[in-house]
Coordinates of C-alpha atoms (C1' of nucleotides) and ligand atoms in Angstrom, one line a residue:
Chain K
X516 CA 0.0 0.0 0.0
X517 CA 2.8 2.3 1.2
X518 CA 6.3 2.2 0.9
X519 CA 8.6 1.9 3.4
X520 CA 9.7 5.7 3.3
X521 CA 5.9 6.9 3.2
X522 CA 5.3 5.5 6.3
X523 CA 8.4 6.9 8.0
X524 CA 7.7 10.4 6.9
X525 CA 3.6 9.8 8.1
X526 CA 5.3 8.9 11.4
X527 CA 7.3 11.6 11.8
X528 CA 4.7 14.7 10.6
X529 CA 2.8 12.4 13.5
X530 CA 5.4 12.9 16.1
X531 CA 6.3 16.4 15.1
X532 CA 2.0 17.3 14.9
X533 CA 2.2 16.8 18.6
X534 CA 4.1 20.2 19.3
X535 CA 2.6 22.2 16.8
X536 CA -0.6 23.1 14.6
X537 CA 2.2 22.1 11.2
X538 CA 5.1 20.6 10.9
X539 CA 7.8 22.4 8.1
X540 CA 10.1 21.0 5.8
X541 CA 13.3 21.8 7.5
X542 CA 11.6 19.7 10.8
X543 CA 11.3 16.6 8.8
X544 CA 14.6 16.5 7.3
X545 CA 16.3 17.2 10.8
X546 CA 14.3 14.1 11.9
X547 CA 14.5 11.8 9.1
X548 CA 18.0 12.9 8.4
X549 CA 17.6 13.6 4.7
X550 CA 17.8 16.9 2.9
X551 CA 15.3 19.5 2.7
X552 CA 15.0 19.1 -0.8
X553 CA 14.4 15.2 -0.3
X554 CA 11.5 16.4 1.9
X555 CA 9.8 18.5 -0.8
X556 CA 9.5 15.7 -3.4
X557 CA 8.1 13.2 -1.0
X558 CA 5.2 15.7 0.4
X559 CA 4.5 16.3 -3.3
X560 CA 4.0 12.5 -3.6
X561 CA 2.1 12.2 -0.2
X562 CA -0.4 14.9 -1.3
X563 CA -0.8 13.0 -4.3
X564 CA -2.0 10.6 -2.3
X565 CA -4.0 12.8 -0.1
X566 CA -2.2 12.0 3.1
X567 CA -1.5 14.8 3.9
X568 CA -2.1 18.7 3.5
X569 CA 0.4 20.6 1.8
X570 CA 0.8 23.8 0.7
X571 CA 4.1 24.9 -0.3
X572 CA 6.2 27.3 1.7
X573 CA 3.4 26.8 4.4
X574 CA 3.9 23.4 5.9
X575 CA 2.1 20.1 6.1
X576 CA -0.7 18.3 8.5
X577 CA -1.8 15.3 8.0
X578 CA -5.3 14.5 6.7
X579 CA -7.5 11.7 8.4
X580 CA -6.5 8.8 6.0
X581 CA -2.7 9.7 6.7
X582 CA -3.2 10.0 10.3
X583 CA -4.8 7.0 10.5
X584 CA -1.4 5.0 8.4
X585 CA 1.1 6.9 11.0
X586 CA -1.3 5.7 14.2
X587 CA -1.4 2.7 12.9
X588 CA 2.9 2.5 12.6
X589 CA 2.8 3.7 16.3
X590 CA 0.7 0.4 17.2
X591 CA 3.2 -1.8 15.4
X592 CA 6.4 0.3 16.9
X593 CA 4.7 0.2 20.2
X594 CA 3.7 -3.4 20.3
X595 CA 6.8 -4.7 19.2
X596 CA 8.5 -3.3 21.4
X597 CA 6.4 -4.4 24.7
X598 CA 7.4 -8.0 22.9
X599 CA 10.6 -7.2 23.0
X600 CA 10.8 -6.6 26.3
X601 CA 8.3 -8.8 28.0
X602 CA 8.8 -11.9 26.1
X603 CA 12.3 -11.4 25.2
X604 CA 13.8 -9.7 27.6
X605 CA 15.4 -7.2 26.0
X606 CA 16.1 -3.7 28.3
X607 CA 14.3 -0.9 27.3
X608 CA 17.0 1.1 25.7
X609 CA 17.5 -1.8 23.1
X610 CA 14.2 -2.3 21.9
X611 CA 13.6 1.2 19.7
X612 CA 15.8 0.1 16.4
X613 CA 14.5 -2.8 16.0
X614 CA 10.8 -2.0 16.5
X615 CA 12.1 0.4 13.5
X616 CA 12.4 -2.3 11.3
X617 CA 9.4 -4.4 13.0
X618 CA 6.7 -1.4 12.6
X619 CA 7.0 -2.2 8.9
X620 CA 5.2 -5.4 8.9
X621 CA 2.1 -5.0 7.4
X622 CA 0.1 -8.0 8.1
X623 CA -3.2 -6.1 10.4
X624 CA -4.1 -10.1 11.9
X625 CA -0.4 -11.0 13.1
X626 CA -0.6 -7.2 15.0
X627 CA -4.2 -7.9 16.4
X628 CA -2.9 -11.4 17.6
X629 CA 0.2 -10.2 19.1
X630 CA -1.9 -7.5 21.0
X631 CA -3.7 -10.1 22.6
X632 CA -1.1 -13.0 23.4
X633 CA 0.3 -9.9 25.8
X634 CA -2.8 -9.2 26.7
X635 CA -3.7 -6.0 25.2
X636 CA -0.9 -3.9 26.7
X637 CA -2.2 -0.2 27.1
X638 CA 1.6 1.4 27.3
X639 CA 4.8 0.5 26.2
X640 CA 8.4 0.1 27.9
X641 CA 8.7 3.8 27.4
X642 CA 5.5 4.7 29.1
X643 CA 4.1 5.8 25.6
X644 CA 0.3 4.7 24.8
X645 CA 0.1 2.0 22.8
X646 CA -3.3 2.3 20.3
X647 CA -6.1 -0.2 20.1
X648 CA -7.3 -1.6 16.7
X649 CA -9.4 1.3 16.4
X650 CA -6.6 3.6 16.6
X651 CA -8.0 4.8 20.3
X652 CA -5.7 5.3 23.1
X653 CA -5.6 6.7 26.4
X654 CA -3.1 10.6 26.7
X655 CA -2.5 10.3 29.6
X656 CA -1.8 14.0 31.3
X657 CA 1.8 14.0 32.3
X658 CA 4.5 16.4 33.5
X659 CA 8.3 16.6 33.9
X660 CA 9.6 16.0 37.3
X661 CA 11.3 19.6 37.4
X662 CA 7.2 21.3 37.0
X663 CA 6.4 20.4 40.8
X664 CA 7.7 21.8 43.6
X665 CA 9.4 20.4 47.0
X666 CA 7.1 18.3 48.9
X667 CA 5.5 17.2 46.1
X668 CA 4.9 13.1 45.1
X669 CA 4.3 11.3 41.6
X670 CA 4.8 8.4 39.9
X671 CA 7.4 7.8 36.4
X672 CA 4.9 7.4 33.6
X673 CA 6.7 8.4 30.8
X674 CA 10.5 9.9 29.2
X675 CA 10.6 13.1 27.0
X676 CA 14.3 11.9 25.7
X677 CA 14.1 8.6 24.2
X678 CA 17.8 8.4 23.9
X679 CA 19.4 5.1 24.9
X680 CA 21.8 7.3 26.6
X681 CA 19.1 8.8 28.7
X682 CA 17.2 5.3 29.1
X683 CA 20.3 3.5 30.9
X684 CA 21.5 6.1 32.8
X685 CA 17.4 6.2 34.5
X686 CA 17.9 2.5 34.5
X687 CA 21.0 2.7 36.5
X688 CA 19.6 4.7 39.1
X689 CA 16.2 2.6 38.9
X690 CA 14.2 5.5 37.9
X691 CA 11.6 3.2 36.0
X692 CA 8.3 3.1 34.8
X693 CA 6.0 2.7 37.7
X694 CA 8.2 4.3 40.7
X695 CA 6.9 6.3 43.4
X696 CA 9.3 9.8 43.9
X697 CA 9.0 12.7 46.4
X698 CA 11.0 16.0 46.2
X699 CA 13.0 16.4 48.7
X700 CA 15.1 19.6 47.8
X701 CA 15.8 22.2 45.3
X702 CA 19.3 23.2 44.9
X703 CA 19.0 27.2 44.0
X704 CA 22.7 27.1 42.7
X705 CA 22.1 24.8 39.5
X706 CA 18.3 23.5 40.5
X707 CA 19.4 20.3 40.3
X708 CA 16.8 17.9 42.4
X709 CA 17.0 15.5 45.5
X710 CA 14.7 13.0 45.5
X711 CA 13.5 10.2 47.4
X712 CA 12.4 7.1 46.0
X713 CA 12.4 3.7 47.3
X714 CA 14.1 4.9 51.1
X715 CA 17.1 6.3 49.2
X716 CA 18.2 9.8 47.7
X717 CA 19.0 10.5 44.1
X718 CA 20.2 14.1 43.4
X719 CA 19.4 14.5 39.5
X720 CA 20.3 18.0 37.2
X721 CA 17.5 19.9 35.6
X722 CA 18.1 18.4 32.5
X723 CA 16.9 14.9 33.7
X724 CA 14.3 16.5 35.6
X725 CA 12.9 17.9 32.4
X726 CA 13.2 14.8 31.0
X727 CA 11.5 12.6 33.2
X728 CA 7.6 12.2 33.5
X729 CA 5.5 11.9 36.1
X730 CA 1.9 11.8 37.4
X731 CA 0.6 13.3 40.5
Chain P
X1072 CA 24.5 -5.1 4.8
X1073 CA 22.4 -6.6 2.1
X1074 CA 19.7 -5.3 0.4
X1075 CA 15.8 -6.8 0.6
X1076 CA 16.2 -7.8 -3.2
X1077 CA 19.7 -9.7 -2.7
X1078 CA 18.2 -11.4 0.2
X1079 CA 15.9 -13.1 -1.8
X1080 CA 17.6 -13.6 -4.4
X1081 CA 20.3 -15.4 -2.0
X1082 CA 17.4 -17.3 -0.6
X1083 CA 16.1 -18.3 -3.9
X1084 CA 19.5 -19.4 -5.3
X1085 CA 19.7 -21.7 -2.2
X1086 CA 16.4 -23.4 -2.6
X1087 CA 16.9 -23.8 -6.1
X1088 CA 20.5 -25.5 -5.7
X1089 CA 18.8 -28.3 -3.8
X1090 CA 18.0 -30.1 -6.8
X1091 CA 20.9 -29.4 -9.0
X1092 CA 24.4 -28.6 -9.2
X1093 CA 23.7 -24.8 -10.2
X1094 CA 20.8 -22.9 -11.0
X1095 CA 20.2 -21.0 -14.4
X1096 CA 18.6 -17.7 -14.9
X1097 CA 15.7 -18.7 -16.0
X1098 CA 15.3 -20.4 -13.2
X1099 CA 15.2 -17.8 -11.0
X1100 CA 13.1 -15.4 -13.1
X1101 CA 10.2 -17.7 -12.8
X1102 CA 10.5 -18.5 -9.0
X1103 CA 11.0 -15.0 -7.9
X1104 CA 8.3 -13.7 -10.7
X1105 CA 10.7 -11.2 -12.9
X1106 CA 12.5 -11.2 -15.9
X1107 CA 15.6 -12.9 -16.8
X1108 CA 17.2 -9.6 -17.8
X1109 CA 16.5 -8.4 -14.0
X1110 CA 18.3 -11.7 -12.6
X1111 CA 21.3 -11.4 -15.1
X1112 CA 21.7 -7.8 -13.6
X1113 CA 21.4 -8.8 -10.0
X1114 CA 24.1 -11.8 -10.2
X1115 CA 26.7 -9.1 -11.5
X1116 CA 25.9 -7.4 -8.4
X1117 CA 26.2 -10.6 -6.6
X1118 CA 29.2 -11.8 -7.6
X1119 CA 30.8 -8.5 -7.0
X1120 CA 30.2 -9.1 -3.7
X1121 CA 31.3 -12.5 -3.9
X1122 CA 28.3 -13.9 -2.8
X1123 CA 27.9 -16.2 -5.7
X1124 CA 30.1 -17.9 -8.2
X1125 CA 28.8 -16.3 -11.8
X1126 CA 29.9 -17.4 -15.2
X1127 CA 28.0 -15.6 -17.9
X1128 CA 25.6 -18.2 -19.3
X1129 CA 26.3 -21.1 -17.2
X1130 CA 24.6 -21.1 -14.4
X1131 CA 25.4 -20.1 -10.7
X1132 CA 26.4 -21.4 -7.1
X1133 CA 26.7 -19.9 -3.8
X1134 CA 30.1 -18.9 -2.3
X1135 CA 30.4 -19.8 1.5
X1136 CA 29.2 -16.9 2.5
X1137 CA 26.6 -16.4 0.1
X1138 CA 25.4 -19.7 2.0
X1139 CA 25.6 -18.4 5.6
X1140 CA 23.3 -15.3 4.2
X1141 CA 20.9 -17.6 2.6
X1142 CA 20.9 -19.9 5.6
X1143 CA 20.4 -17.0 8.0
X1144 CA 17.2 -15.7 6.0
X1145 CA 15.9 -19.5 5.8
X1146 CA 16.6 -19.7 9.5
X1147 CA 14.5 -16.9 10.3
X1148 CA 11.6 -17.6 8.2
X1149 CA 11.6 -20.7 9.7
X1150 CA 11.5 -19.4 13.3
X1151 CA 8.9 -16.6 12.7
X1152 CA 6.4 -19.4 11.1
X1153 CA 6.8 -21.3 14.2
X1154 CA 6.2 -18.2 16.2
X1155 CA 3.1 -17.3 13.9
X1156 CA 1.6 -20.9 14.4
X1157 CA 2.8 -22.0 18.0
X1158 CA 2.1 -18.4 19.6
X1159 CA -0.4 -16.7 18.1
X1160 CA -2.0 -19.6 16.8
X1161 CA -2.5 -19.5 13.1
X1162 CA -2.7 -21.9 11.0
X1163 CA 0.1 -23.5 8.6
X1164 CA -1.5 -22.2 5.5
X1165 CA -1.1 -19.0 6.9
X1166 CA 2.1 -18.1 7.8
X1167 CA 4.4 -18.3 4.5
X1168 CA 3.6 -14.3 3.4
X1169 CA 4.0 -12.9 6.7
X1170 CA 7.5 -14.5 6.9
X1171 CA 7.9 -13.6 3.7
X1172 CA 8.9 -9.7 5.3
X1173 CA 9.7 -11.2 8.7
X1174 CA 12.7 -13.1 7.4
X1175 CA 14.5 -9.7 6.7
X1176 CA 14.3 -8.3 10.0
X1177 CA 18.0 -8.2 11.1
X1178 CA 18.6 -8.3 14.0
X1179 CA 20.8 -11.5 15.3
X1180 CA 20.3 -11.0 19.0
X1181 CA 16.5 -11.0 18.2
X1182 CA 16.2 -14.1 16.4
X1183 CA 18.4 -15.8 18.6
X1184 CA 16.4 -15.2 21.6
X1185 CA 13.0 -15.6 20.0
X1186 CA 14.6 -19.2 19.4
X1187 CA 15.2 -19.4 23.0
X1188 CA 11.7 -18.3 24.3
X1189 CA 10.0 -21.0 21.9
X1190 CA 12.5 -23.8 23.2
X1191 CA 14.5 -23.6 20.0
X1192 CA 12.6 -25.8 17.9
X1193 CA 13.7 -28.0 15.4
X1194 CA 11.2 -27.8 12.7
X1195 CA 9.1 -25.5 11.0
X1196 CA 5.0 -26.4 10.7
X1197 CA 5.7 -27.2 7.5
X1198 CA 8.1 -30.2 8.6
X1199 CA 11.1 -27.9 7.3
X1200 CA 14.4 -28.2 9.5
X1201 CA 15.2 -24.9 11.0
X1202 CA 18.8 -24.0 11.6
X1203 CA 20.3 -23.3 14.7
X1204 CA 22.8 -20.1 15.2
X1205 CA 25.1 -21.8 13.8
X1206 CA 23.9 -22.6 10.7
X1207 CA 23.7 -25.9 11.2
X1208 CA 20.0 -28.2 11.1
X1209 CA 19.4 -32.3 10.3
X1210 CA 18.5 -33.1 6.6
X1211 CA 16.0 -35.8 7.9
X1212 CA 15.6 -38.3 5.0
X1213 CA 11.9 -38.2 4.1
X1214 CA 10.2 -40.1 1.2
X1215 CA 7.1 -39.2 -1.0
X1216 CA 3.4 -41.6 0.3
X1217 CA 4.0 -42.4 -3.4
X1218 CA 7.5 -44.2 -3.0
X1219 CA 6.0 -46.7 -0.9
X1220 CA 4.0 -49.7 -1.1
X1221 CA 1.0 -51.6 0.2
X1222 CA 1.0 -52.7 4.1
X1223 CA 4.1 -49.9 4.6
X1224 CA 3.3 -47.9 7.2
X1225 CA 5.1 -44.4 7.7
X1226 CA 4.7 -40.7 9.6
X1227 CA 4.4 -37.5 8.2
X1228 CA 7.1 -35.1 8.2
X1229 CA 6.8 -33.0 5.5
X1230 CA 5.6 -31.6 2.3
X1231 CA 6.9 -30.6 -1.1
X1232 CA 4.5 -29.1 -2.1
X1233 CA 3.8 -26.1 0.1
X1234 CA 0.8 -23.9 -1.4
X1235 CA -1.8 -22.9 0.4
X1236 CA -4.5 -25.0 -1.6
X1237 CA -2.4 -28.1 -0.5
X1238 CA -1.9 -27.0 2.9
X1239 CA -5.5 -26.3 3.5
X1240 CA -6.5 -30.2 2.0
X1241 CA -4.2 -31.6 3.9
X1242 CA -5.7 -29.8 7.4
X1243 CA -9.0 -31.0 6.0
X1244 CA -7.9 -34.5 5.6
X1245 CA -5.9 -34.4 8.8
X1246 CA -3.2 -35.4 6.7
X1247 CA -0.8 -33.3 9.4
X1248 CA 2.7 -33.2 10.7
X1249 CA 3.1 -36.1 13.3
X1250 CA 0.7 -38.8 11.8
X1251 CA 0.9 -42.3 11.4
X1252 CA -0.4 -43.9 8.2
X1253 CA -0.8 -47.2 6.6
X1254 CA -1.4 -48.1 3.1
X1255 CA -4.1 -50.3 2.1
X1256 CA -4.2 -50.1 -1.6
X1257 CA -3.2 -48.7 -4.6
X1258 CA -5.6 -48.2 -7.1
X1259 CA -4.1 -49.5 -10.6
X1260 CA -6.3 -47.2 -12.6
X1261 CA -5.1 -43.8 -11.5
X1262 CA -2.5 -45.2 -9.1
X1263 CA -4.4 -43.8 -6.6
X1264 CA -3.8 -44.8 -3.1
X1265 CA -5.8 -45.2 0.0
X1266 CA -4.6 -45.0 3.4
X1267 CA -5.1 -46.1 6.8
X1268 CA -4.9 -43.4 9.8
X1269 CA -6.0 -43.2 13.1
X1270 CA -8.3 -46.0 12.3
X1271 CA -10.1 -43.8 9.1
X1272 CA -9.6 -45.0 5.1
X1273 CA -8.5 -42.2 3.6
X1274 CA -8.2 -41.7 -0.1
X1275 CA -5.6 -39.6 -1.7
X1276 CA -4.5 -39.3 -5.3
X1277 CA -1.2 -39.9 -6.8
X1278 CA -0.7 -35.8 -7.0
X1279 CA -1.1 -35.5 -3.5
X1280 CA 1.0 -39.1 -2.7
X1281 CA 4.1 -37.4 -4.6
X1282 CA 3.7 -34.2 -2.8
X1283 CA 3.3 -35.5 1.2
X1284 CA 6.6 -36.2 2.8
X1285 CA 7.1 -39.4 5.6
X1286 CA 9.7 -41.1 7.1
X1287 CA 9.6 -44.6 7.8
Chain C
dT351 C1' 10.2 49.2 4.0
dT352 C1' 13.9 47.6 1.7
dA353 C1' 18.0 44.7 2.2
dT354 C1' 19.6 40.5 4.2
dA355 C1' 19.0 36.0 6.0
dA356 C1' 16.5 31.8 6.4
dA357 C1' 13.5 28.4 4.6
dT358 C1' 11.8 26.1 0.8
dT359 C1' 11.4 24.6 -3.8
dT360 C1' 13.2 23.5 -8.5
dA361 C1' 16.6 21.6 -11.7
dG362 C1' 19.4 18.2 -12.9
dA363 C1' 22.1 13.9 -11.3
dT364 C1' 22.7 9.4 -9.3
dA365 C1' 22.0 4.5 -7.6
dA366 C1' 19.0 0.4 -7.1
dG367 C1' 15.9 -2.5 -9.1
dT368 C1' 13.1 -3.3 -12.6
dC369 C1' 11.3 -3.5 -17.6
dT370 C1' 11.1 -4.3 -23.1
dA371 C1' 13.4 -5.1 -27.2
dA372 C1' 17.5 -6.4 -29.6
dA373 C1' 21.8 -9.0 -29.7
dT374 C1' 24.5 -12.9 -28.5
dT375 C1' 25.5 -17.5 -26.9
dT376 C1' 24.3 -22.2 -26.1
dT377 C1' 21.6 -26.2 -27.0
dT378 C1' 18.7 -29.0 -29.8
dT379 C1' 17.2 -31.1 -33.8
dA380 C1' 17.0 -32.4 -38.4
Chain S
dT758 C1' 27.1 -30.1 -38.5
dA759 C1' 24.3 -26.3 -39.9
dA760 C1' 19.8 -24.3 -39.0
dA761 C1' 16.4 -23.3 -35.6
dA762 C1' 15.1 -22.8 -31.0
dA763 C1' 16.0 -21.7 -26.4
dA764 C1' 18.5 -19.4 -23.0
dT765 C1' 20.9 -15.5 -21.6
dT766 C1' 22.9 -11.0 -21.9
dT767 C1' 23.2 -6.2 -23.4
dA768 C1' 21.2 -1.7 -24.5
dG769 C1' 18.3 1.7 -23.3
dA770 C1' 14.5 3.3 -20.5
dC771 C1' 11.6 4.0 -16.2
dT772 C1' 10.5 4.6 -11.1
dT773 C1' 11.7 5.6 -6.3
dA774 C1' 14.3 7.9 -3.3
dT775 C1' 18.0 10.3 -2.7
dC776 C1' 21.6 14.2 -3.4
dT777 C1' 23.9 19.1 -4.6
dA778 C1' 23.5 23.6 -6.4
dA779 C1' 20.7 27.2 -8.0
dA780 C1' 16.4 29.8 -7.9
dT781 C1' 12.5 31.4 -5.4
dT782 C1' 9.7 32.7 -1.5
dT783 C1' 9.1 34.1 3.2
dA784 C1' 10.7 36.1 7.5
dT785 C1' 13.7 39.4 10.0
dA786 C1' 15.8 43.4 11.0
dA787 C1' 18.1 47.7 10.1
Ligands
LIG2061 MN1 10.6 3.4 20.0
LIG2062 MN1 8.6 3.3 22.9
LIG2063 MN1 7.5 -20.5 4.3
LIG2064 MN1 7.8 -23.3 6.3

DNA sequence: TTATAAATTTAGATAAGTCTAAATTTTTTA
DNA sequence: TAAAAAATTTAGACTTATCTAAATTTATAA
C-alpha cells in the first residue's frame, strides 16, 4: 500500500503534529535525516495521495487517512517493542531500532494477535500509549519531574528523551516506569533535584528533571 | 548489509540448488516472478560481492558466504512461522507471506532469543528443518506416500508441495505433521492410493502421494 | 520598507531495481 | 554439423528515493 519511506515520513509529521498546529520541511529533514530538498519531493507524492495537506512554503498536516497510516505505525512500533521486552527480555533502551524495522510489517491479523497474546498492553516500555485496533488510546496528562515543587509526590509514567543514553543512565539509578518519587530539595545554585524514591536519595540535574515524566 | 532484493535472491539461489548442481537464470526469473534480464543484472551485483560464483551463461552457485546469508534468512523464516503458528496460533497455511517480510528483520540478538523463548525448535510447521545459530540443522531423510508400497506404514514429516490450496486439504484430511499412516491399496487405474490413519480410510490421489513427505 | 537572511522549492544527477526489445551465446534437432 | 530454438545477456528506458547547487519565496531586521 505504502512504501517503506511513506510511512516513516507519516510517522514523523505524527510525532512532530504533537508540538505544533504544522510541521515544516526543514523539521522533517532534521528528523529523518535527509535533505530538505528530499523532503519537498516526497510531500509532493504524499499529497498526491492525499495523506497529507500541503501547501508549499506553508507546511504540512496530516489528513484523516494519513493520520490514521502513521497511528497505525505507532501500534506496530509500540507493540513490538512491549514483545521485545516482556517476552524477550530485552532492556528498554535496546528495543527502539529494531521495532524500527518491526513497525513495517504490514500484516493487520499478526498485529491484532500479538496484542492479545500480551494481553492488550495499554503502554509501552517507554511509558508511551500503545493504540487499540481502532486507533484509540488513552493521553494520559503528564509532566516533567522539574514542573512540581518540594514536597510534592508522583509516579514515572513516561520519558521526554528517548535516547538510549538517557534510558540507561534512569535504568541505572532505577528511575523506571512505575516508581513512586517525592522532592525532597531544590538546589538554587544549578536547580538540580534530591529525590527520594524507594528509602534512598538521588540528586538528578535539571536536565533529567525535564526529562522525566510523572503523574501526580 | 544486504539489500531486501539480494536477500531473496540469496534465498532463492539456495532453494533452487537443492535439486541441482547450479541454477540457471531462468530459473530464478520464474521462482522470484521477474524477468531474466533483471536476474542477469542482480548476479553481477552478486558476484561482485562474492556472494555467488557467476559465469556468464552457465549457471550459478553460492560462495560460502553467500550460504551463511541464505541460511540466515531460511533460518529466520523458519522461526517466525513457528512463532506465527505456535504463539499466536495461526494456522500453517497462513504463515508463508508474513514470513515472507519477517525473514529480513536483522537483528541477530533478536532471532536468537526468539529461538530461545520458543525452546529452539527443530522444525518448521511445514516439517522444514530450521537451523540453529550456527547454521547448522538435520537433513531428515523423508520419502514421498507415493515411493512406498502396500501394508508400509510411515509418519508424516513434511511436504513438497507447500501452497496454500495443498496446505488447507491436507488440514482437511488431517493429513498433518506427526501422523501415522498405513497403506491399504493402490488403485491400478489412476494409481491412486488409500490410506489407513487413526483408524479412518482415507483416499488420496497420486498428486497429492508425490507431494506429502514421511519417514519410515 | 527595503535589504539580508533563512526556509523552501526547482533543476538536474545518481543508484537500485526493474522492464522491453534487440543482440548474442548455447543447445537442440534435423 | 548447420539451421532453428531456447536461454541468456546487453542496451536503453523507467520509477523511487536520494543528493547538490541554484532559484525562489518568506521572514527578519536595520
Ligand atoms: Mn521506539
Ligand atoms: Mn517506545
Ligand atoms: Mn514459508
Ligand atoms: Mn515453512
Amino acid at each position: 500500500m505504502n512504501t517503506l519511506a511513506e510511512e516513516n515520513y507519516l510517522k514523523s509529521i505524527y510525532h512532530l503534529s504533537v508540538n505544533a498546529a504544522s510541521v515544516t520541511t526543514n523539521q522533517l529533514a532534521a528528523l529523518l535525516n535527509t535533505k530538505a530538498s528530499s523532503v519537498t519531493d516526497m510531500l509532493k507524492k504524499l499529497a498526491d495521495k492525499e495523506l497529507i495537506n500541503y501547501t508549499p512554503y506553508q507546511g504540512v498536516t496530516l489528513t484523516a487517512s494519513g493520520e490514521k497510516v502513521a497511528v497505525n505505525i505507532i501500534r506496530k512500533h509500540r507493540l513490538w517493542e512491549y514483545f521485545l521486552v516482556e517476552k524477550l527480555n530485552f532492556k528498554w533502551d535496546q528495543v527502539h531500532e529494531m521495532a524500527e524495522e518491526m513497525e513495517h510489517i504490514s500484516s493487520t491479523e499478526l498485529i491484532d494477535r500479538l496484542d492479545k497474546f500480551m494481553g492488550y498492553p495499554k503502554y509501552d516500555p517507554h511509558g508511551d500509549p500503545i493504540p487499540d485496533c481502532n486507533g484509540l488510546f488513552n493521553i494520559h496528562n503528564l509532566k516533567p519531574v522539574a514542573a512540581i515543587g518540594v514536597n510534592e509526590t508522583g509516579v514515572i509514567c513516561g520519558v521526554r528523551d528517548h535516547s538510549k543514553e538517557f534510558l540507561q543512565y534512569l535504568e541505572k539509578q532505577e528511575l523506571t516506569i512505575g516508581k513512586n518519587i517525592l522532592i525532597l530539595e531544590v538546589i538554587e545554585f544549578d536547580r538540580s533535584m534530591i529525590l527520594e524514591m524507594e528509602n534512598k536519595k538521588i540528586q538528578i540535574s535539571r536536565e533529567v528533571a525535564n526529562n522525566l515524566l510523572i503523574s501526580l
